[in-house]
PDB file of C-alpha atoms and ligand atoms in Angstrom:
ATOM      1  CA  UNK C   8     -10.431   7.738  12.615  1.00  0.00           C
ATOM      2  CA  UNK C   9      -9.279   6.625   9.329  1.00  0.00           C
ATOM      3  CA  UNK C  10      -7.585  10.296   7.545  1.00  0.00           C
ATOM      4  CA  UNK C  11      -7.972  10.268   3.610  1.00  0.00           C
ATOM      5  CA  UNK C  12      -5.233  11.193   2.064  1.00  0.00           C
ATOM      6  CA  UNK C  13      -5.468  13.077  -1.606  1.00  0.00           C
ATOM      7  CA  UNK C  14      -2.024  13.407  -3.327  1.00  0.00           C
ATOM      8  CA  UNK C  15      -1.404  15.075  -6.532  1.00  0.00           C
ATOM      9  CA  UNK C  16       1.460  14.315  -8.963  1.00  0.00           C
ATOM     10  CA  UNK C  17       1.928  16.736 -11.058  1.00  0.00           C
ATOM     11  CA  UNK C  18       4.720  14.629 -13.168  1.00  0.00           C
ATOM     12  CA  UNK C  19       6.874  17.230 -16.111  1.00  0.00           C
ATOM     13  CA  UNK C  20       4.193  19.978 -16.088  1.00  0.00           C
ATOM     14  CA  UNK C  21       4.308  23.786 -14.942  1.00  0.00           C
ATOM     15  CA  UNK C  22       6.089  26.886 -14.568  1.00  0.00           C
ATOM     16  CA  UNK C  23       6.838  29.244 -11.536  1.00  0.00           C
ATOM     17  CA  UNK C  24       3.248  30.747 -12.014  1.00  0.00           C
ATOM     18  CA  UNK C  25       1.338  27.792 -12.447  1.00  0.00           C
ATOM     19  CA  UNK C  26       2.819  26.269  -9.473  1.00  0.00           C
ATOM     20  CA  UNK C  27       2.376  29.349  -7.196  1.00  0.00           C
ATOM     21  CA  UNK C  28      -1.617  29.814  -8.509  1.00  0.00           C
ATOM     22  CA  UNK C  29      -2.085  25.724  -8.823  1.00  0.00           C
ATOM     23  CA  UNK C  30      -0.712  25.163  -5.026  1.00  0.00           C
ATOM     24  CA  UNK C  31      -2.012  28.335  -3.692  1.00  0.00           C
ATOM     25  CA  UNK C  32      -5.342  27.743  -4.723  1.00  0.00           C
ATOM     26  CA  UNK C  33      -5.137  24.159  -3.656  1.00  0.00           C
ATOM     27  CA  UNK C  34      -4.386  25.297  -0.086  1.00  0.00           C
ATOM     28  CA  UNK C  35      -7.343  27.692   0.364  1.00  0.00           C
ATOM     29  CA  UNK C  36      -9.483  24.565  -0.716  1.00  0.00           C
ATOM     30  CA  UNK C  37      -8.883  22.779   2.724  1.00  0.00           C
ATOM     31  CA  UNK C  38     -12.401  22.530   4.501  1.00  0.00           C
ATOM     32  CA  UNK C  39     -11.991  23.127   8.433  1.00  0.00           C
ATOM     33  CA  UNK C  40     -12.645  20.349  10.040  1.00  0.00           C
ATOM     34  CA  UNK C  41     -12.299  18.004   7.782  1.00  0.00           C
ATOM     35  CA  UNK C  42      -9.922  14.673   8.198  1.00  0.00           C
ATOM     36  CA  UNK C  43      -8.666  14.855   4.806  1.00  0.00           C
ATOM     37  CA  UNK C  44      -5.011  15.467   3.617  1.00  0.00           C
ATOM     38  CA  UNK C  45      -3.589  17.230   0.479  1.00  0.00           C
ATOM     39  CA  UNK C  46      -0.099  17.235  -0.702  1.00  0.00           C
ATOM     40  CA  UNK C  47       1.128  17.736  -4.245  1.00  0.00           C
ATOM     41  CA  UNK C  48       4.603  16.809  -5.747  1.00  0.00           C
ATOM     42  CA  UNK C  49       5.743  19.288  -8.480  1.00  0.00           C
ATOM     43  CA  UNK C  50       9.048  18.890 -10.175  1.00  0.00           C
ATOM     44  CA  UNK C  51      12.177  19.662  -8.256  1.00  0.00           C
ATOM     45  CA  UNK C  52      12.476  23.207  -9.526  1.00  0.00           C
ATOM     46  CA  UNK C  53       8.818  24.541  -8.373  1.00  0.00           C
ATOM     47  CA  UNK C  54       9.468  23.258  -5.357  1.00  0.00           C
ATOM     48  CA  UNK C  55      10.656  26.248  -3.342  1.00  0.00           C
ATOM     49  CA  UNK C  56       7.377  28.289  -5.003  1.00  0.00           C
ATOM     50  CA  UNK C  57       5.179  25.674  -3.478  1.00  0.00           C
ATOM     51  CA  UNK C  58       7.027  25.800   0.087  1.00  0.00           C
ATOM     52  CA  UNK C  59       5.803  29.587  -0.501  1.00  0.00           C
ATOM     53  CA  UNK C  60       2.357  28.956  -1.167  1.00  0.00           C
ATOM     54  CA  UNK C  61       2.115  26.381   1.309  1.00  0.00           C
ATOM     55  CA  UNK C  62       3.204  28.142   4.048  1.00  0.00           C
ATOM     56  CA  UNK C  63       1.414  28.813   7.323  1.00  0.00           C
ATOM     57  CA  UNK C  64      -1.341  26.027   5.406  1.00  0.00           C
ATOM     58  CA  UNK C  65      -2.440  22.694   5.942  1.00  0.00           C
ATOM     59  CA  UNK C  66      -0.997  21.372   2.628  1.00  0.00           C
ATOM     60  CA  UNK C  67       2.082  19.502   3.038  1.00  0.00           C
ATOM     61  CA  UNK C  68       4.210  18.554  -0.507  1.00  0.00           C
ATOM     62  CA  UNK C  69       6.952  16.589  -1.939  1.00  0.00           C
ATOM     63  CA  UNK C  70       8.873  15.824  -4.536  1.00  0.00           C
ATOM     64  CA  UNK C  71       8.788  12.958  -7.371  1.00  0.00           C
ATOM     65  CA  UNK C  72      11.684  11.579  -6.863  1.00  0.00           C
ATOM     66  CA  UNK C  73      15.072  11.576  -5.179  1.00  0.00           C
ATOM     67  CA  UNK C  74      18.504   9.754  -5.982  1.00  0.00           C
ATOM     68  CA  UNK C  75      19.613   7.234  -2.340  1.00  0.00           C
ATOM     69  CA  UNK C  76      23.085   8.059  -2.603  1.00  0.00           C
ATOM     70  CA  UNK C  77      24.240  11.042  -0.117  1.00  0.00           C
ATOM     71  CA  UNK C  78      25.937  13.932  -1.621  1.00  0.00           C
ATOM     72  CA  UNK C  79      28.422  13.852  -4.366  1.00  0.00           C
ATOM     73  CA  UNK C  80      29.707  12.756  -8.208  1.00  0.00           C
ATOM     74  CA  UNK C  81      25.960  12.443  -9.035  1.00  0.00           C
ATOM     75  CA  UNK C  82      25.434  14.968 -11.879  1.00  0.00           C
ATOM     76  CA  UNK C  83      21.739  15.934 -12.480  1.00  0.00           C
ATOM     77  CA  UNK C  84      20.504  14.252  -9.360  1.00  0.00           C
ATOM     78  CA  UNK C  85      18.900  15.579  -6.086  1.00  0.00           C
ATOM     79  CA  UNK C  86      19.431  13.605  -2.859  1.00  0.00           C
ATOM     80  CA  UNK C  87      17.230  13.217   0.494  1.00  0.00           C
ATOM     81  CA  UNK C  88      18.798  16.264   2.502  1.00  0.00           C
ATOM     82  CA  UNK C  89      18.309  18.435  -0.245  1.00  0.00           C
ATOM     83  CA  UNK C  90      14.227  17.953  -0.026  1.00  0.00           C
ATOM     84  CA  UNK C  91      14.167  18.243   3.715  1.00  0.00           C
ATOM     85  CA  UNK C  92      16.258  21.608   3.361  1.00  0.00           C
ATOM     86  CA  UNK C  93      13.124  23.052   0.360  1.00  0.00           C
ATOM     87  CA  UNK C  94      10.875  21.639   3.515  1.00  0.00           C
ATOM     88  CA  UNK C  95       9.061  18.971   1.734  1.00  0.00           C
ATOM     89  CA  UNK C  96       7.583  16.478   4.397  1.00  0.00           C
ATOM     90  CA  UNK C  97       7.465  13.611   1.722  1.00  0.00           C
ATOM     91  CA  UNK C  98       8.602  12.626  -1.733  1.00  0.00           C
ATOM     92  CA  UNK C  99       7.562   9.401  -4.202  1.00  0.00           C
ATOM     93  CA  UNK C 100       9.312   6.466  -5.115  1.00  0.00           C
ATOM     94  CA  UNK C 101       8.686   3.981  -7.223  1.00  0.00           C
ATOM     95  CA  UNK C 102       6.489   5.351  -9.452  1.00  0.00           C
ATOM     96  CA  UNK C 103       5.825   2.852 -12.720  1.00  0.00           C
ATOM     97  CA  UNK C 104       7.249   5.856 -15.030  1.00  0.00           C
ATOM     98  CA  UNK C 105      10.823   5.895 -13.023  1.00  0.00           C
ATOM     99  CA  UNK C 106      11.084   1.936 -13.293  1.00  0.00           C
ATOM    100  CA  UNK C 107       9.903   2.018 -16.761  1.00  0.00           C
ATOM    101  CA  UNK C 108      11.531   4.737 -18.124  1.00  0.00           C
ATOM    102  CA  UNK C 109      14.622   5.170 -15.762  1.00  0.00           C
ATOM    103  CA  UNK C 110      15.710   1.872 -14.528  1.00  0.00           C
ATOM    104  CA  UNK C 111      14.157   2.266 -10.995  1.00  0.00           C
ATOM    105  CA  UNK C 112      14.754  -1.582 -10.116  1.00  0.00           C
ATOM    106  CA  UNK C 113      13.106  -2.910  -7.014  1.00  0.00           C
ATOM    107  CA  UNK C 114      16.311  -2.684  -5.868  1.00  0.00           C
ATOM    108  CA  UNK C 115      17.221   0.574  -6.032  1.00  0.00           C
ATOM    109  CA  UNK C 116      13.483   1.792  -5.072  1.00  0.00           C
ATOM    110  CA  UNK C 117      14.197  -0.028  -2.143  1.00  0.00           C
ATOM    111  CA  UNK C 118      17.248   2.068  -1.527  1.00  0.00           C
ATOM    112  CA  UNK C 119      15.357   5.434  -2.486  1.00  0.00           C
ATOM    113  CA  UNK C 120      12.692   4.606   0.076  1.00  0.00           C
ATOM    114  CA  UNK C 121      15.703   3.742   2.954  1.00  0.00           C
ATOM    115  CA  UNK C 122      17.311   6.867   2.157  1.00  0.00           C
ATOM    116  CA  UNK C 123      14.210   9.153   2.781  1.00  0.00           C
ATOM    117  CA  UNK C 124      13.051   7.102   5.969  1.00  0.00           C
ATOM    118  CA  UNK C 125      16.799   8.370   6.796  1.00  0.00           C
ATOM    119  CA  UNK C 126      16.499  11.569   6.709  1.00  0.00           C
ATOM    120  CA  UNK C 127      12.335  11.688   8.531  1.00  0.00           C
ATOM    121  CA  UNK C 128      10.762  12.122   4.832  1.00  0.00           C
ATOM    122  CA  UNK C 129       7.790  10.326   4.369  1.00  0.00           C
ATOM    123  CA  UNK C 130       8.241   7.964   1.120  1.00  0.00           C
ATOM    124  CA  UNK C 131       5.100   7.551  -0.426  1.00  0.00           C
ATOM    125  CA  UNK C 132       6.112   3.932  -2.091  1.00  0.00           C
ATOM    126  CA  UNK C 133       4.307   3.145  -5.383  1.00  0.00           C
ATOM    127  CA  UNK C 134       3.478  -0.638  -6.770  1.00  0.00           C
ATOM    128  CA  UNK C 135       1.612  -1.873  -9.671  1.00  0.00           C
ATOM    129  CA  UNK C 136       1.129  -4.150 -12.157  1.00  0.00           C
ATOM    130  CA  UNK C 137       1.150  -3.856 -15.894  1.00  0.00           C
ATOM    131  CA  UNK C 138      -1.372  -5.014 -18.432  1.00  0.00           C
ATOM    132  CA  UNK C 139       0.407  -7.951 -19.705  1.00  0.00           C
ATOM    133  CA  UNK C 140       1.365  -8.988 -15.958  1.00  0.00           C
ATOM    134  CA  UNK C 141      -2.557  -8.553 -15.085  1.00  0.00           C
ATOM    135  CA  UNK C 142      -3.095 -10.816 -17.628  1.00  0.00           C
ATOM    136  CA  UNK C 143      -1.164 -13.273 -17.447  1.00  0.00           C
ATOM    137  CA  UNK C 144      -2.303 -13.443 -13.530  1.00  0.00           C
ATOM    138  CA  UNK C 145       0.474 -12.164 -12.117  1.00  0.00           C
ATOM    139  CA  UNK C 146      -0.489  -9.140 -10.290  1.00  0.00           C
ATOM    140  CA  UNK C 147      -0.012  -9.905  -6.790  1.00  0.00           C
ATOM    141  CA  UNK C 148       3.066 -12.002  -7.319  1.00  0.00           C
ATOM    142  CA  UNK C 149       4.613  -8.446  -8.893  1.00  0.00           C
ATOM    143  CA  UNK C 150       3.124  -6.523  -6.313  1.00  0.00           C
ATOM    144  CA  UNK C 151       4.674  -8.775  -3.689  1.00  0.00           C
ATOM    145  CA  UNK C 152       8.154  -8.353  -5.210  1.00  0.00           C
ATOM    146  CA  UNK C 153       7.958  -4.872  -5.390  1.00  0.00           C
ATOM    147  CA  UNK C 154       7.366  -4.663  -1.859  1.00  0.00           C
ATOM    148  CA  UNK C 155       9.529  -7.715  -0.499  1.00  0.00           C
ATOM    149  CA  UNK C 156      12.670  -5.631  -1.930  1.00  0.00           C
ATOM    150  CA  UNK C 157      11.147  -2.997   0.476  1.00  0.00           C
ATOM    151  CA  UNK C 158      10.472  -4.889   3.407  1.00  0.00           C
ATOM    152  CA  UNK C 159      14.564  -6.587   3.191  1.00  0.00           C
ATOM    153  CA  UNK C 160      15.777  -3.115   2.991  1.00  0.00           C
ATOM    154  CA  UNK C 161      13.894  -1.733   5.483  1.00  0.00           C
ATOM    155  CA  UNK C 162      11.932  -3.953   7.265  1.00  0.00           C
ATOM    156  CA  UNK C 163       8.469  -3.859   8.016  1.00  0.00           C
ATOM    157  CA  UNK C 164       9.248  -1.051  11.060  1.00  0.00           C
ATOM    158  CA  UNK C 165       9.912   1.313   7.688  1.00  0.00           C
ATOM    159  CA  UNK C 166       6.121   1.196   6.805  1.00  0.00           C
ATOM    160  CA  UNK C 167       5.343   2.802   9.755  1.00  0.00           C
ATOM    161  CA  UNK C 168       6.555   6.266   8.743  1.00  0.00           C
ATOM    162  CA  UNK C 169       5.917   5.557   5.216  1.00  0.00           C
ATOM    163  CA  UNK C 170       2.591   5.925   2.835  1.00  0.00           C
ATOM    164  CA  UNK C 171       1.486   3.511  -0.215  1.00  0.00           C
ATOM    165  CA  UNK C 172       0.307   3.540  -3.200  1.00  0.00           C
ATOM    166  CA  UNK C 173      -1.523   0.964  -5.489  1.00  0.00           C
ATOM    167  CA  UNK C 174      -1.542   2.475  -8.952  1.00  0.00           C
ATOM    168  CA  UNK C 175      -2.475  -0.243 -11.562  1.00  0.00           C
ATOM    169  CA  UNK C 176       0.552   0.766 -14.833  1.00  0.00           C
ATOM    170  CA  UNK C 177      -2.748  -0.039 -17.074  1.00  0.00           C
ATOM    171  CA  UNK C 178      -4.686   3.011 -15.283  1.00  0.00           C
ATOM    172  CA  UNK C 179      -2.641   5.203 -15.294  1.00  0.00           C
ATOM    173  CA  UNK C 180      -3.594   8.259 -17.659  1.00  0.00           C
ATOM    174  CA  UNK C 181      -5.627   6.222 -19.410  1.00  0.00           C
ATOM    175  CA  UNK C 182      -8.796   6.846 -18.375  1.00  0.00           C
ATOM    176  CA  UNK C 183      -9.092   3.565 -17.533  1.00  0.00           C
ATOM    177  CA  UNK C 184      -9.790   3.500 -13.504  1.00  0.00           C
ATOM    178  CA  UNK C 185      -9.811   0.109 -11.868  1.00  0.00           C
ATOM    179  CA  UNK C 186     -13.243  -0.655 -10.670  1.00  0.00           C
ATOM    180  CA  UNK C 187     -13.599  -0.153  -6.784  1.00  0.00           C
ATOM    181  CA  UNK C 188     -13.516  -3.818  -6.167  1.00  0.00           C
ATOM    182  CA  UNK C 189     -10.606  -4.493  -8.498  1.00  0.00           C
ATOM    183  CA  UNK C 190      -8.862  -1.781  -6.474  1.00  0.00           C
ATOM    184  CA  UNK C 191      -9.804  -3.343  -3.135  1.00  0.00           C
ATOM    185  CA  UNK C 192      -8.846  -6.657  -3.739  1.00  0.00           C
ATOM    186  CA  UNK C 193      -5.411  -5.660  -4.266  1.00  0.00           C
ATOM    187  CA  UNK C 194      -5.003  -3.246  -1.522  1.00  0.00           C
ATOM    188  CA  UNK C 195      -6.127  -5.876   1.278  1.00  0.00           C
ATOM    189  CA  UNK C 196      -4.443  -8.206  -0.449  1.00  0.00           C
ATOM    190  CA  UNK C 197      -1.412  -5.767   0.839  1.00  0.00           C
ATOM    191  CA  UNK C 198      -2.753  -4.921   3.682  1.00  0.00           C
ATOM    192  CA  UNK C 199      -3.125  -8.993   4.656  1.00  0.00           C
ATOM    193  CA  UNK C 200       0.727  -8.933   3.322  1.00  0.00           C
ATOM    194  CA  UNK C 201       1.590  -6.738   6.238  1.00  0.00           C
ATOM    195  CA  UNK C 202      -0.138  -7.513   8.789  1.00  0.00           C
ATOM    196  CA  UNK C 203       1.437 -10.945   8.830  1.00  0.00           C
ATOM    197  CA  UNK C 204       4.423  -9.101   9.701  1.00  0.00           C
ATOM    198  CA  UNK C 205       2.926  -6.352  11.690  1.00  0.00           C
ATOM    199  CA  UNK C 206      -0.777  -6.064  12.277  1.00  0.00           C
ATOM    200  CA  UNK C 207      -0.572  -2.453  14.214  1.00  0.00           C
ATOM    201  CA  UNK C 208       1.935  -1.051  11.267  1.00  0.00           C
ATOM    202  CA  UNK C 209      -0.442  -2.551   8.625  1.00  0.00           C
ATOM    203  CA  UNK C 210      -3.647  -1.454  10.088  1.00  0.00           C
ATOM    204  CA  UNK C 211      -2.468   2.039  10.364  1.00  0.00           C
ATOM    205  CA  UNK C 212      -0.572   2.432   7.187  1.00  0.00           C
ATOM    206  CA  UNK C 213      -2.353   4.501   4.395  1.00  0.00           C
ATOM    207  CA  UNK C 214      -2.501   2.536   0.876  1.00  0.00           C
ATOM    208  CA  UNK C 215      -3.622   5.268  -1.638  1.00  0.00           C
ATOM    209  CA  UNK C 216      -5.128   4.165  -5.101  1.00  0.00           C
ATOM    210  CA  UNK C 217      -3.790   6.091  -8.170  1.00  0.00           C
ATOM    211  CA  UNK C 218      -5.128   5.686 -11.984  1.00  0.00           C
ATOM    212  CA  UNK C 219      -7.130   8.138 -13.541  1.00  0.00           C
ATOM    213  CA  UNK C 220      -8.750   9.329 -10.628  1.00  0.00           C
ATOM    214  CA  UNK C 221     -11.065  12.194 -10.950  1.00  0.00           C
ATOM    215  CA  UNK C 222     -14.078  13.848  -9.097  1.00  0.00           C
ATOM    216  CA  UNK C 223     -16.677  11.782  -9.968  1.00  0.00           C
ATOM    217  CA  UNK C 224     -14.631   7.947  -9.003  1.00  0.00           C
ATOM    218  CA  UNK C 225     -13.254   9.254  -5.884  1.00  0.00           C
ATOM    219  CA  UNK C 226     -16.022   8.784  -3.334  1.00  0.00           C
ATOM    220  CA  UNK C 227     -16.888   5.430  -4.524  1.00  0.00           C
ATOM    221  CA  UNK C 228     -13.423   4.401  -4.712  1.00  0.00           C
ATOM    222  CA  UNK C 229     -12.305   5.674  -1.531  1.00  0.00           C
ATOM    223  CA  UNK C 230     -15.573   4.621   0.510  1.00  0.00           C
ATOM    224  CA  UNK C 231     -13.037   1.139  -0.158  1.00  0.00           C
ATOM    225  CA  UNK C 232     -12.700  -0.820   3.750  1.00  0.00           C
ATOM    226  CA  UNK C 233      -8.699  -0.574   2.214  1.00  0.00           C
ATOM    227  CA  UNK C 234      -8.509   2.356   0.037  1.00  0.00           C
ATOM    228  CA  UNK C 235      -7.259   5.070   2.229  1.00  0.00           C
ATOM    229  CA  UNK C 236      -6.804   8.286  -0.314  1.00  0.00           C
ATOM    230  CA  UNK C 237      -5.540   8.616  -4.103  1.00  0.00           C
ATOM    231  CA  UNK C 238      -2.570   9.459  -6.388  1.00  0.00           C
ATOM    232  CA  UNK C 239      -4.003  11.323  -9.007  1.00  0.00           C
ATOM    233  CA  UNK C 240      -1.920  12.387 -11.975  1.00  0.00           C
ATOM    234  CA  UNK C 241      -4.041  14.391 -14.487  1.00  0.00           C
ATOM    235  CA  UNK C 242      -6.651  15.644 -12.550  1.00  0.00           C
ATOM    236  CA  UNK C 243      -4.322  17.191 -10.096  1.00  0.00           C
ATOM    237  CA  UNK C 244      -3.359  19.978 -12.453  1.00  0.00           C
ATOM    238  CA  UNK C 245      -6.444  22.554 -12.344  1.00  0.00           C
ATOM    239  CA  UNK C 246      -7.222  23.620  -8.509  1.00  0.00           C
ATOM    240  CA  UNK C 247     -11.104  22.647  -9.933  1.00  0.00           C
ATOM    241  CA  UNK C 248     -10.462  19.081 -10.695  1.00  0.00           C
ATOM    242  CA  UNK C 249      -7.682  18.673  -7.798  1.00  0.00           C
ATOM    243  CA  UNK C 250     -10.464  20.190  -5.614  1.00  0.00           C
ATOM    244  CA  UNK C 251     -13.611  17.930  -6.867  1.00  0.00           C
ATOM    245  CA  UNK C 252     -11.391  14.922  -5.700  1.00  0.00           C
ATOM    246  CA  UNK C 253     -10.823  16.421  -2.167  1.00  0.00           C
ATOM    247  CA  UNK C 254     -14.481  17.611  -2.022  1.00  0.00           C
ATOM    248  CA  UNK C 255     -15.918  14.673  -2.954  1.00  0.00           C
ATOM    249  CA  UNK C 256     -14.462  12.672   0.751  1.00  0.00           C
ATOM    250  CA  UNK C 257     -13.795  15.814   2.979  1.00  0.00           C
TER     251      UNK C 257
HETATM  252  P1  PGA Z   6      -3.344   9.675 -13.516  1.00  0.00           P
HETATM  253  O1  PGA Z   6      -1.876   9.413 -12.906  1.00  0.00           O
HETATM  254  O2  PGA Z   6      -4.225  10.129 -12.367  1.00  0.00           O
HETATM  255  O3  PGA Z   6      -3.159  10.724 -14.567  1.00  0.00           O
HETATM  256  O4  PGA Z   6      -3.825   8.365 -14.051  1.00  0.00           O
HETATM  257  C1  PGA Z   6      -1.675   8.844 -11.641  1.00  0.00           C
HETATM  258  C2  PGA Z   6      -0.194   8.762 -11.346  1.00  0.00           C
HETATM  259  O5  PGA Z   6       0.601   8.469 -12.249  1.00  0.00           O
HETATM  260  O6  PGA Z   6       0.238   8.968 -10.191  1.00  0.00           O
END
C-alpha cells in the first residue's frame, strides 16, 4: 500500500512553547489506522522539545538542515551525529532557501544527503525549479542536475533509505500551488529518472510535493499516481491547518 507522507517545515519560526503545543497537538491528530505519516522539522534549538512531545507517538521529526562534515572547526554548524543523538529519524536537504540563500551547491547537497544516509537518517532531498528556469523550459534539465549530483555521490542504492521532494521555487509561499498535473508531470518524470536505474528503489521511493500546500489542495494533489505526500511550509504552523492537510488523505 502506497503510505502518504505529510511533512511540515516549520523554517525560522517558534519558541519553546509553540513548539511543545504545535508538535504536541500535531501528535494527538494521528487517526488509528490510518496509512498516513507526519513529521515536522523545527529549527535546531526546538528540537529536543519536540523529541518530548513526540515521544511514545507516531510522529517522527527532523531537522532543516545539517552541515556533511563530521565534528570539528565548524563554528555555528550542527553535524549528522548530533541529530541522531536529539533522536530525529530524518532531516532536509536541499531545500531552494539553503541553495539560494546559503550556497547549498548541488555539490555540497550531495554531500549533506551522504552524510545523513551515514549515520541511518533519512534525508528528505528537495529539487525544484525556479520561475525563470520554468520559463525558459528548463525544469527537468535542473531537476535532473540536482539529482545527478545525488545519484554520483551516492548512487541510486542511497534513494532507497531516502525521501523526495518536488517543491516548484515559484510555489513556494506564494500561494501559488502547481496544478495537480503540473505537479505530476514532474514527479514521474523523476520517478521514470529512477527507475532506469532501479525500478524496485524508484517504485518504492516517496516523492512529496511542497508549495503552498494547504487543506483544501491536498487531496486532489495527492490523489497524484506519483505524488506520494507534501512539504508544506506555512500551513504547517497552526495544529488546525497542519491537521486539515493530514485529514484531508488519512
Ligand atoms: P510553503 O513552503 O508550503 O509555505 O509554500 C513549502 C516549503 O518551503 O517547504
Amino acid at each position: 500500500m502506497r503510505k502518504i507522507l505529510v511533512a511540515g517545515n516549520w523554517k525560522m519560526n517558534g519558541s519553546n512553547a509553540m513548539a511543545r503545543e504545535l508538535a504536541g497537538a500535531v501528535a494527538s491528530g494521528f487517526k488509528p489506522g490510518s496509512s498516513v505519516e507526519m513529521a515536522v522539522f523545527p529549527p535546531f534549538p526546538y528540537i529536543n522539545i519536540v523529541a518530548g512531545a513526540a515521544a511514545d507517538t507516531e510522529l517522527m521529526f527532523g531537522a532543516q538542515d545539517l552541515n556533511e562534515n563530521p565534528a570539528g572547526a565548524h563554528t555555528g554548524e550542527v553535524n549528522a551525529a548530533m541529530l541522531v543523538d536529539l533522536r530525529c529519524q530524518m532531516v532536509l536537504v536541499g531545500h531552494s532557501e539553503r541553495r539560494a540563500m546559503y550556497a547549498d551547491t548541488d555539490q555540497r547537497v550531495a554531500d549533506k544527503f551522504a552524510a545523513a544516509l551515514a549515520v541511518g537518517l533519512v534525508p528528505v532531498l528537495c529539487v525544484g525549479e525556479s520561475l525563470e528556469e520554468r520559463e525558459a523550459g528548463e525544469t527537468e534539465a535542473v531537476i535532473a542536475r540536482q539529482l545527478d549530483a545525488v545519484l554520483e555521490k551516492s548512487g541510486i542504492a542511497g534513494f532507497a533509505n531516502a525521501v523526495l521532494a518536488y517543491e516548484p521555487v515559484w510555489a513556494i509561499g506564494t500561494g501559488k500551488t502547481a496544478s495537480p498535473d503540473q505537479a505530476q508531470e514532474i514527479h514521474a518524470f523523476i520517478r521514470d529518472k529512477l527507475t532506469a536505474l532501479d525500478g524496485i528503489i524508484a517504485g518504492q521511493l516517496r516523492i512529496l510535493y511542497g508549495g503552498s500546500v494547504k487543506g483544501s489542495n491536498a487531496a486532489e494533489l495527492f490523489a497524484q499516481t506519483d505524488i506520494d505526500g507534501g512539504l508544506i511550509g506555512g500551513a504547517s504552523l497552526t495544529a488546525e491547518d497542519f491537521l486539515s492537510i493530514y485529514n484531508a488523505v488519512a
